[in-house]
Amino acid sequence: SAKTATPSHLLRISTDLPAQASGLLGGATRLPWRKIAFWGGGAALLALVGTGIYYGFLWSRGALPTTAPTTTETPAGAGLAIAEGETRAGFIQKVTDAVENATIPLNEVRPLAVTSAGASLSPEQLFAILSTPAPAALARARDSSLSFGVHSFRGNQLFILIPVLSYEYAVAGMRDWGNAILDDLGPLFKIRANELALLPSAPALKDAIVKNKDARVLFAQDGSIIFLYSFLDKETLLLTTNDETQKTLLPKVSRGQLH
């Protein structure tokens, strides 16, 4: 007798599937868009309300600025404007006050911008204000500007960097200036007459090697340095009051950080 064909197991499973089981097979699957939109909109609204409450709390505690922040430039250092016709005594007082009042971390340096008519003070202007017959090799640097600064070491120490156009002439000129520099510039560096009076003999600069650089130095009776000048390189003359200032400035000048 003929055997009745048994339906395939795979065929039976496929025929049991609902007609709209998969959209990928051509069936149109209906998604509950209204419910999705309802619940999605509700979640977004809750997020907005929560954000508003959070920032409202921060504002009430003063954690948020009430006005838009403004951007300002921070000056490189303190400024000191010198009026036309400034006297020697007035200039010295202004500079020494600015040095004493500067707030600087220990063993750091800060520029002191000394200007006249809006421009940096030149060597020629400095010597004119101080009524000082400085070496011509220094005063001739008319288009150059001085670099005043303060070094925080055992109090605040003034330093001045003078640009040099001719190294050989500048060296000779400083030699010719000799010990008169102590009278001409001493008060600017707070070298007082009573301090000089304690020296065993007349104040005199002496040749010395300071931080591997030739220098002319005024020593106190205990061997400490009262004043010195030294050429940090062939284009820069340093005037200051101690060897630590010279040590601190040397790498900065070589990297061009103080010009």
PDB file of N, CA, C and O in Angstrom, residues 152-207:
ATOM      1  N   SER A 152      63.924  88.621  44.901  1.00  0.00           N
ATOM      2  CA  SER A 152      63.614  88.363  46.304  1.00  0.00           C
ATOM      3  C   SER A 152      64.672  87.452  46.909  1.00  0.00           C
ATOM      4  O   SER A 152      64.632  86.227  46.753  1.00  0.00           O
ATOM      5  N   PHE A 153      65.634  88.067  47.597  1.00  0.00           N
ATOM      6  CA  PHE A 153      66.700  87.315  48.267  1.00  0.00           C
ATOM      7  C   PHE A 153      67.227  88.177  49.400  1.00  0.00           C
ATOM      8  O   PHE A 153      67.776  89.252  49.173  1.00  0.00           O
ATOM      9  N   ARG A 154      67.005  87.696  50.638  1.00  0.00           N
ATOM     10  CA  ARG A 154      67.352  88.502  51.821  1.00  0.00           C
ATOM     11  C   ARG A 154      66.715  89.892  51.704  1.00  0.00           C
ATOM     12  O   ARG A 154      67.374  90.921  51.829  1.00  0.00           O
ATOM     13  N   GLY A 155      65.434  89.872  51.473  1.00  0.00           N
ATOM     14  CA  GLY A 155      64.722  91.106  51.176  1.00  0.00           C
ATOM     15  C   GLY A 155      64.665  91.299  49.673  1.00  0.00           C
ATOM     16  O   GLY A 155      65.127  90.464  48.904  1.00  0.00           O
ATOM     17  N   ASN A 156      64.087  92.396  49.248  1.00  0.00           N
ATOM     18  CA  ASN A 156      63.995  92.681  47.826  1.00  0.00           C
ATOM     19  C   ASN A 156      65.224  93.437  47.349  1.00  0.00           C
ATOM     20  O   ASN A 156      65.603  94.452  47.931  1.00  0.00           O
ATOM     21  N   GLN A 157      65.847  92.935  46.289  1.00  0.00           N
ATOM     22  CA  GLN A 157      67.075  93.513  45.757  1.00  0.00           C
ATOM     23  C   GLN A 157      66.827  94.086  44.355  1.00  0.00           C
ATOM     24  O   GLN A 157      66.311  93.393  43.488  1.00  0.00           O
ATOM     25  N   LEU A 158      67.174  95.339  44.163  1.00  0.00           N
ATOM     26  CA  LEU A 158      67.053  95.958  42.850  1.00  0.00           C
ATOM     27  C   LEU A 158      68.179  95.485  41.946  1.00  0.00           C
ATOM     28  O   LEU A 158      69.322  95.298  42.376  1.00  0.00           O
ATOM     29  N   PHE A 159      67.857  95.276  40.675  1.00  0.00           N
ATOM     30  CA  PHE A 159      68.903  95.069  39.673  1.00  0.00           C
ATOM     31  C   PHE A 159      68.546  95.860  38.423  1.00  0.00           C
ATOM     32  O   PHE A 159      67.369  96.130  38.153  1.00  0.00           O
ATOM     33  N   ILE A 160      69.565  96.261  37.697  1.00  0.00           N
ATOM     34  CA  ILE A 160      69.383  96.980  36.441  1.00  0.00           C
ATOM     35  C   ILE A 160      70.250  96.302  35.389  1.00  0.00           C
ATOM     36  O   ILE A 160      71.434  96.054  35.616  1.00  0.00           O
ATOM     37  N   LEU A 161      69.662  96.007  34.242  1.00  0.00           N
ATOM     38  CA  LEU A 161      70.398  95.475  33.101  1.00  0.00           C
ATOM     39  C   LEU A 161      70.496  96.577  32.053  1.00  0.00           C
ATOM     40  O   LEU A 161      69.484  97.125  31.617  1.00  0.00           O
ATOM     41  N   ILE A 162      71.735  96.901  31.684  1.00  0.00           N
ATOM     42  CA  ILE A 162      71.984  97.970  30.722  1.00  0.00           C
ATOM     43  C   ILE A 162      72.488  97.356  29.419  1.00  0.00           C
ATOM     44  O   ILE A 162      73.457  96.585  29.424  1.00  0.00           O
ATOM     45  N   PRO A 163      71.855  97.666  28.297  1.00  0.00           N
ATOM     46  CA  PRO A 163      72.322  97.134  27.015  1.00  0.00           C
ATOM     47  C   PRO A 163      73.662  97.740  26.626  1.00  0.00           C
ATOM     48  O   PRO A 163      73.922  98.921  26.871  1.00  0.00           O
ATOM     49  N   VAL A 164      74.499  96.932  26.037  1.00  0.00           N
ATOM     50  CA  VAL A 164      75.849  97.355  25.664  1.00  0.00           C
ATOM     51  C   VAL A 164      75.992  97.266  24.146  1.00  0.00           C
ATOM     52  O   VAL A 164      75.721  96.211  23.557  1.00  0.00           O
ATOM     53  N   LEU A 165      76.401  98.375  23.529  1.00  0.00           N
ATOM     54  CA  LEU A 165      76.608  98.388  22.080  1.00  0.00           C
ATOM     55  C   LEU A 165      78.033  97.993  21.716  1.00  0.00           C
ATOM     56  O   LEU A 165      78.263  97.315  20.720  1.00  0.00           O
ATOM     57  N   SER A 166      78.987  98.436  22.530  1.00  0.00           N
ATOM     58  CA  SER A 166      80.395  98.111  22.293  1.00  0.00           C
ATOM     59  C   SER A 166      80.999  97.610  23.602  1.00  0.00           C
ATOM     60  O   SER A 166      81.192  98.395  24.541  1.00  0.00           O
ATOM     61  N   TYR A 167      81.254  96.322  23.653  1.00  0.00           N
ATOM     62  CA  TYR A 167      81.746  95.713  24.890  1.00  0.00           C
ATOM     63  C   TYR A 167      83.074  96.328  25.341  1.00  0.00           C
ATOM     64  O   TYR A 167      83.244  96.678  26.510  1.00  0.00           O
ATOM     65  N   GLU A 168      84.028  96.482  24.429  1.00  0.00           N
ATOM     66  CA  GLU A 168      85.353  96.995  24.799  1.00  0.00           C
ATOM     67  C   GLU A 168      85.254  98.411  25.360  1.00  0.00           C
ATOM     68  O   GLU A 168      85.869  98.737  26.380  1.00  0.00           O
ATOM     69  N   TYR A 169      84.477  99.272  24.691  1.00  0.00           N
ATOM     70  CA  TYR A 169      84.325 100.641  25.172  1.00  0.00           C
ATOM     71  C   TYR A 169      83.580 100.680  26.504  1.00  0.00           C
ATOM     72  O   TYR A 169      83.884 101.516  27.374  1.00  0.00           O
ATOM     73  N   ALA A 170      82.595  99.799  26.669  1.00  0.00           N
ATOM     74  CA  ALA A 170      81.845  99.773  27.922  1.00  0.00           C
ATOM     75  C   ALA A 170      82.724  99.350  29.087  1.00  0.00           C
ATOM     76  O   ALA A 170      82.655  99.930  30.177  1.00  0.00           O
ATOM     77  N   VAL A 171      83.572  98.344  28.879  1.00  0.00           N
ATOM     78  CA  VAL A 171      84.486  97.904  29.939  1.00  0.00           C
ATOM     79  C   VAL A 171      85.426  99.039  30.335  1.00  0.00           C
ATOM     80  O   VAL A 171      85.621  99.323  31.528  1.00  0.00           O
ATOM     81  N   ALA A 172      85.999  99.702  29.335  1.00  0.00           N
ATOM     82  CA  ALA A 172      86.913 100.811  29.616  1.00  0.00           C
ATOM     83  C   ALA A 172      86.181 101.960  30.306  1.00  0.00           C
ATOM     84  O   ALA A 172      86.701 102.580  31.246  1.00  0.00           O
ATOM     85  N   GLY A 173      84.961 102.237  29.861  1.00  0.00           N
ATOM     86  CA  GLY A 173      84.196 103.324  30.463  1.00  0.00           C
ATOM     87  C   GLY A 173      83.849 103.052  31.916  1.00  0.00           C
ATOM     88  O   GLY A 173      83.897 103.962  32.757  1.00  0.00           O
ATOM     89  N   MET A 174      83.501 101.826  32.235  1.00  0.00           N
ATOM     90  CA  MET A 174      83.191 101.483  33.622  1.00  0.00           C
ATOM     91  C   MET A 174      84.426 101.588  34.496  1.00  0.00           C
ATOM     92  O   MET A 174      84.351 102.008  35.662  1.00  0.00           O
ATOM     93  N   ARG A 175      85.574 101.249  33.946  1.00  0.00           N
ATOM     94  CA  ARG A 175      86.834 101.407  34.684  1.00  0.00           C
ATOM     95  C   ARG A 175      87.092 102.880  34.985  1.00  0.00           C
ATOM     96  O   ARG A 175      87.493 103.256  36.084  1.00  0.00           O
ATOM     97  N   ASP A 176      86.846 103.725  33.977  1.00  0.00           N
ATOM     98  CA  ASP A 176      87.062 105.161  34.160  1.00  0.00           C
ATOM     99  C   ASP A 176      86.070 105.746  35.161  1.00  0.00           C
ATOM    100  O   ASP A 176      86.394 106.697  35.883  1.00  0.00           O
ATOM    101  N   TRP A 177      84.875 105.209  35.187  1.00  0.00           N
ATOM    102  CA  TRP A 177      83.878 105.683  36.153  1.00  0.00           C
ATOM    103  C   TRP A 177      84.365 105.426  37.569  1.00  0.00           C
ATOM    104  O   TRP A 177      84.185 106.244  38.464  1.00  0.00           O
ATOM    105  N   GLY A 178      85.010 104.295  37.749  1.00  0.00           N
ATOM    106  CA  GLY A 178      85.663 103.975  39.012  1.00  0.00           C
ATOM    107  C   GLY A 178      84.737 103.964  40.206  1.00  0.00           C
ATOM    108  O   GLY A 178      83.579 103.555  40.126  1.00  0.00           O
ATOM    109  N   ASN A 179      85.245 104.434  41.330  1.00  0.00           N
ATOM    110  CA  ASN A 179      84.478 104.402  42.573  1.00  0.00           C
ATOM    111  C   ASN A 179      83.401 105.482  42.635  1.00  0.00           C
ATOM    112  O   ASN A 179      82.547 105.453  43.527  1.00  0.00           O
ATOM    113  N   ALA A 180      83.433 106.420  41.687  1.00  0.00           N
ATOM    114  CA  ALA A 180      82.396 107.458  41.660  1.00  0.00           C
ATOM    115  C   ALA A 180      81.011 106.853  41.425  1.00  0.00           C
ATOM    116  O   ALA A 180      79.997 107.472  41.758  1.00  0.00           O
ATOM    117  N   ILE A 181      80.950 105.655  40.883  1.00  0.00           N
ATOM    118  CA  ILE A 181      79.664 105.003  40.668  1.00  0.00           C
ATOM    119  C   ILE A 181      78.922 104.788  41.987  1.00  0.00           C
ATOM    120  O   ILE A 181      77.683 104.770  42.027  1.00  0.00           O
ATOM    121  N   LEU A 182      79.676 104.634  43.078  1.00  0.00           N
ATOM    122  CA  LEU A 182      79.049 104.421  44.378  1.00  0.00           C
ATOM    123  C   LEU A 182      78.298 105.671  44.834  1.00  0.00           C
ATOM    124  O   LEU A 182      77.248 105.570  45.474  1.00  0.00           O
ATOM    125  N   ASP A 183      78.819 106.843  44.524  1.00  0.00           N
ATOM    126  CA  ASP A 183      78.121 108.083  44.855  1.00  0.00           C
ATOM    127  C   ASP A 183      76.986 108.349  43.881  1.00  0.00           C
ATOM    128  O   ASP A 183      75.916 108.828  44.274  1.00  0.00           O
ATOM    129  N   ASP A 184      77.214 108.028  42.606  1.00  0.00           N
ATOM    130  CA  ASP A 184      76.236 108.342  41.575  1.00  0.00           C
ATOM    131  C   ASP A 184      75.020 107.415  41.611  1.00  0.00           C
ATOM    132  O   ASP A 184      73.880 107.859  41.450  1.00  0.00           O
ATOM    133  N   LEU A 185      75.255 106.123  41.809  1.00  0.00           N
ATOM    134  CA  LEU A 185      74.180 105.144  41.773  1.00  0.00           C
ATOM    135  C   LEU A 185      73.905 104.477  43.118  1.00  0.00           C
ATOM    136  O   LEU A 185      72.884 103.807  43.269  1.00  0.00           O
ATOM    137  N   GLY A 186      74.799 104.653  44.069  1.00  0.00           N
ATOM    138  CA  GLY A 186      74.663 103.988  45.366  1.00  0.00           C
ATOM    139  C   GLY A 186      73.297 104.173  46.020  1.00  0.00           C
ATOM    140  O   GLY A 186      72.673 103.191  46.447  1.00  0.00           O
ATOM    141  N   PRO A 187      72.785 105.422  46.108  1.00  0.00           N
ATOM    142  CA  PRO A 187      71.478 105.609  46.765  1.00  0.00           C
ATOM    143  C   PRO A 187      70.340 104.861  46.079  1.00  0.00           C
ATOM    144  O   PRO A 187      69.372 104.453  46.737  1.00  0.00           O
ATOM    145  N   LEU A 188      70.434 104.667  44.769  1.00  0.00           N
ATOM    146  CA  LEU A 188      69.395 103.933  44.048  1.00  0.00           C
ATOM    147  C   LEU A 188      69.339 102.482  44.510  1.00  0.00           C
ATOM    148  O   LEU A 188      68.277 101.858  44.497  1.00  0.00           O
ATOM    149  N   PHE A 189      70.494 101.950  44.924  1.00  0.00           N
ATOM    150  CA  PHE A 189      70.584 100.576  45.414  1.00  0.00           C
ATOM    151  C   PHE A 189      70.597 100.509  46.944  1.00  0.00           C
ATOM    152  O   PHE A 189      71.006  99.511  47.524  1.00  0.00           O
ATOM    153  N   LYS A 190      70.175 101.593  47.560  1.00  0.00           N
ATOM    154  CA  LYS A 190      70.071 101.690  49.025  1.00  0.00           C
ATOM    155  C   LYS A 190      71.411 101.498  49.724  1.00  0.00           C
ATOM    156  O   LYS A 190      71.468 100.927  50.819  1.00  0.00           O
ATOM    157  N   ILE A 191      72.473 101.960  49.078  1.00  0.00           N
ATOM    158  CA  ILE A 191      73.775 101.986  49.749  1.00  0.00           C
ATOM    159  C   ILE A 191      73.835 103.287  50.536  1.00  0.00           C
ATOM    160  O   ILE A 191      73.889 104.381  49.964  1.00  0.00           O
ATOM    161  N   ARG A 192      73.793 103.206  51.842  1.00  0.00           N
ATOM    162  CA  ARG A 192      73.711 104.385  52.699  1.00  0.00           C
ATOM    163  C   ARG A 192      75.101 104.842  53.136  1.00  0.00           C
ATOM    164  O   ARG A 192      76.053 104.059  53.195  1.00  0.00           O
ATOM    165  N   ALA A 193      75.186 106.102  53.448  1.00  0.00           N
ATOM    166  CA  ALA A 193      76.467 106.667  53.873  1.00  0.00           C
ATOM    167  C   ALA A 193      76.964 106.001  55.149  1.00  0.00           C
ATOM    168  O   ALA A 193      78.172 105.751  55.307  1.00  0.00           O
ATOM    169  N   ASN A 194      76.056 105.694  56.082  1.00  0.00           N
ATOM    170  CA  ASN A 194      76.491 105.058  57.332  1.00  0.00           C
ATOM    171  C   ASN A 194      77.024 103.651  57.088  1.00  0.00           C
ATOM    172  O   ASN A 194      77.893 103.157  57.812  1.00  0.00           O
ATOM    173  N   GLU A 195      76.514 102.984  56.048  1.00  0.00           N
ATOM    174  CA  GLU A 195      77.012 101.655  55.701  1.00  0.00           C
ATOM    175  C   GLU A 195      78.436 101.741  55.176  1.00  0.00           C
ATOM    176  O   GLU A 195      79.301 100.919  55.524  1.00  0.00           O
ATOM    177  N   LEU A 196      78.706 102.753  54.349  1.00  0.00           N
ATOM    178  CA  LEU A 196      80.052 102.955  53.821  1.00  0.00           C
ATOM    179  C   LEU A 196      81.012 103.406  54.912  1.00  0.00           C
ATOM    180  O   LEU A 196      82.208 103.105  54.852  1.00  0.00           O
ATOM    181  N   ALA A 197      80.481 104.109  55.907  1.00  0.00           N
ATOM    182  CA  ALA A 197      81.340 104.615  56.974  1.00  0.00           C
ATOM    183  C   ALA A 197      81.911 103.486  57.826  1.00  0.00           C
ATOM    184  O   ALA A 197      82.939 103.671  58.506  1.00  0.00           O
ATOM    185  N   LEU A 198      81.283 102.327  57.785  1.00  0.00           N
ATOM    186  CA  LEU A 198      81.759 101.193  58.577  1.00  0.00           C
ATOM    187  C   LEU A 198      82.955 100.490  57.938  1.00  0.00           C
ATOM    188  O   LEU A 198      83.597  99.654  58.590  1.00  0.00           O
ATOM    189  N   LEU A 199      83.250 100.807  56.693  1.00  0.00           N
ATOM    190  CA  LEU A 199      84.378 100.171  56.024  1.00  0.00           C
ATOM    191  C   LEU A 199      85.686 100.657  56.623  1.00  0.00           C
ATOM    192  O   LEU A 199      85.818 101.820  57.033  1.00  0.00           O
ATOM    193  N   PRO A 200      86.683  99.787  56.685  1.00  0.00           N
ATOM    194  CA  PRO A 200      87.963 100.160  57.309  1.00  0.00           C
ATOM    195  C   PRO A 200      88.735 101.224  56.522  1.00  0.00           C
ATOM    196  O   PRO A 200      89.634 101.849  57.063  1.00  0.00           O
ATOM    197  N   SER A 201      88.412 101.384  55.251  1.00  0.00           N
ATOM    198  CA  SER A 201      89.093 102.392  54.434  1.00  0.00           C
ATOM    199  C   SER A 201      88.075 103.015  53.484  1.00  0.00           C
ATOM    200  O   SER A 201      86.882 102.697  53.538  1.00  0.00           O
ATOM    201  N   ALA A 202      88.535 103.894  52.638  1.00  0.00           N
ATOM    202  CA  ALA A 202      87.628 104.541  51.684  1.00  0.00           C
ATOM    203  C   ALA A 202      86.962 103.481  50.799  1.00  0.00           C
ATOM    204  O   ALA A 202      87.621 102.526  50.367  1.00  0.00           O
ATOM    205  N   PRO A 203      85.661 103.626  50.529  1.00  0.00           N
ATOM    206  CA  PRO A 203      84.967 102.637  49.701  1.00  0.00           C
ATOM    207  C   PRO A 203      85.630 102.500  48.335  1.00  0.00           C
ATOM    208  O   PRO A 203      85.929 103.491  47.674  1.00  0.00           O
ATOM    209  N   ALA A 204      85.883 101.276  47.928  1.00  0.00           N
ATOM    210  CA  ALA A 204      86.532 101.042  46.638  1.00  0.00           C
ATOM    211  C   ALA A 204      86.078  99.712  46.056  1.00  0.00           C
ATOM    212  O   ALA A 204      85.972  98.707  46.773  1.00  0.00           O
ATOM    213  N   LEU A 205      85.801  99.729  44.778  1.00  0.00           N
ATOM    214  CA  LEU A 205      85.460  98.496  44.069  1.00  0.00           C
ATOM    215  C   LEU A 205      86.719  97.667  43.843  1.00  0.00           C
ATOM    216  O   LEU A 205      87.802  98.214  43.598  1.00  0.00           O
ATOM    217  N   LYS A 206      86.562  96.369  43.911  1.00  0.00           N
ATOM    218  CA  LYS A 206      87.692  95.471  43.706  1.00  0.00           C
ATOM    219  C   LYS A 206      87.346  94.439  42.644  1.00  0.00           C
ATOM    220  O   LYS A 206      86.188  94.038  42.500  1.00  0.00           O
ATOM    221  N   ASP A 207      88.363  94.008  41.917  1.00  0.00           N
ATOM    222  CA  ASP A 207      88.154  92.952  40.930  1.00  0.00           C
ATOM    223  C   ASP A 207      87.856  91.639  41.646  1.00  0.00           C
ATOM    224  O   ASP A 207      88.483  91.308  42.668  1.00  0.00           O
TER     225      ASP A 207
END
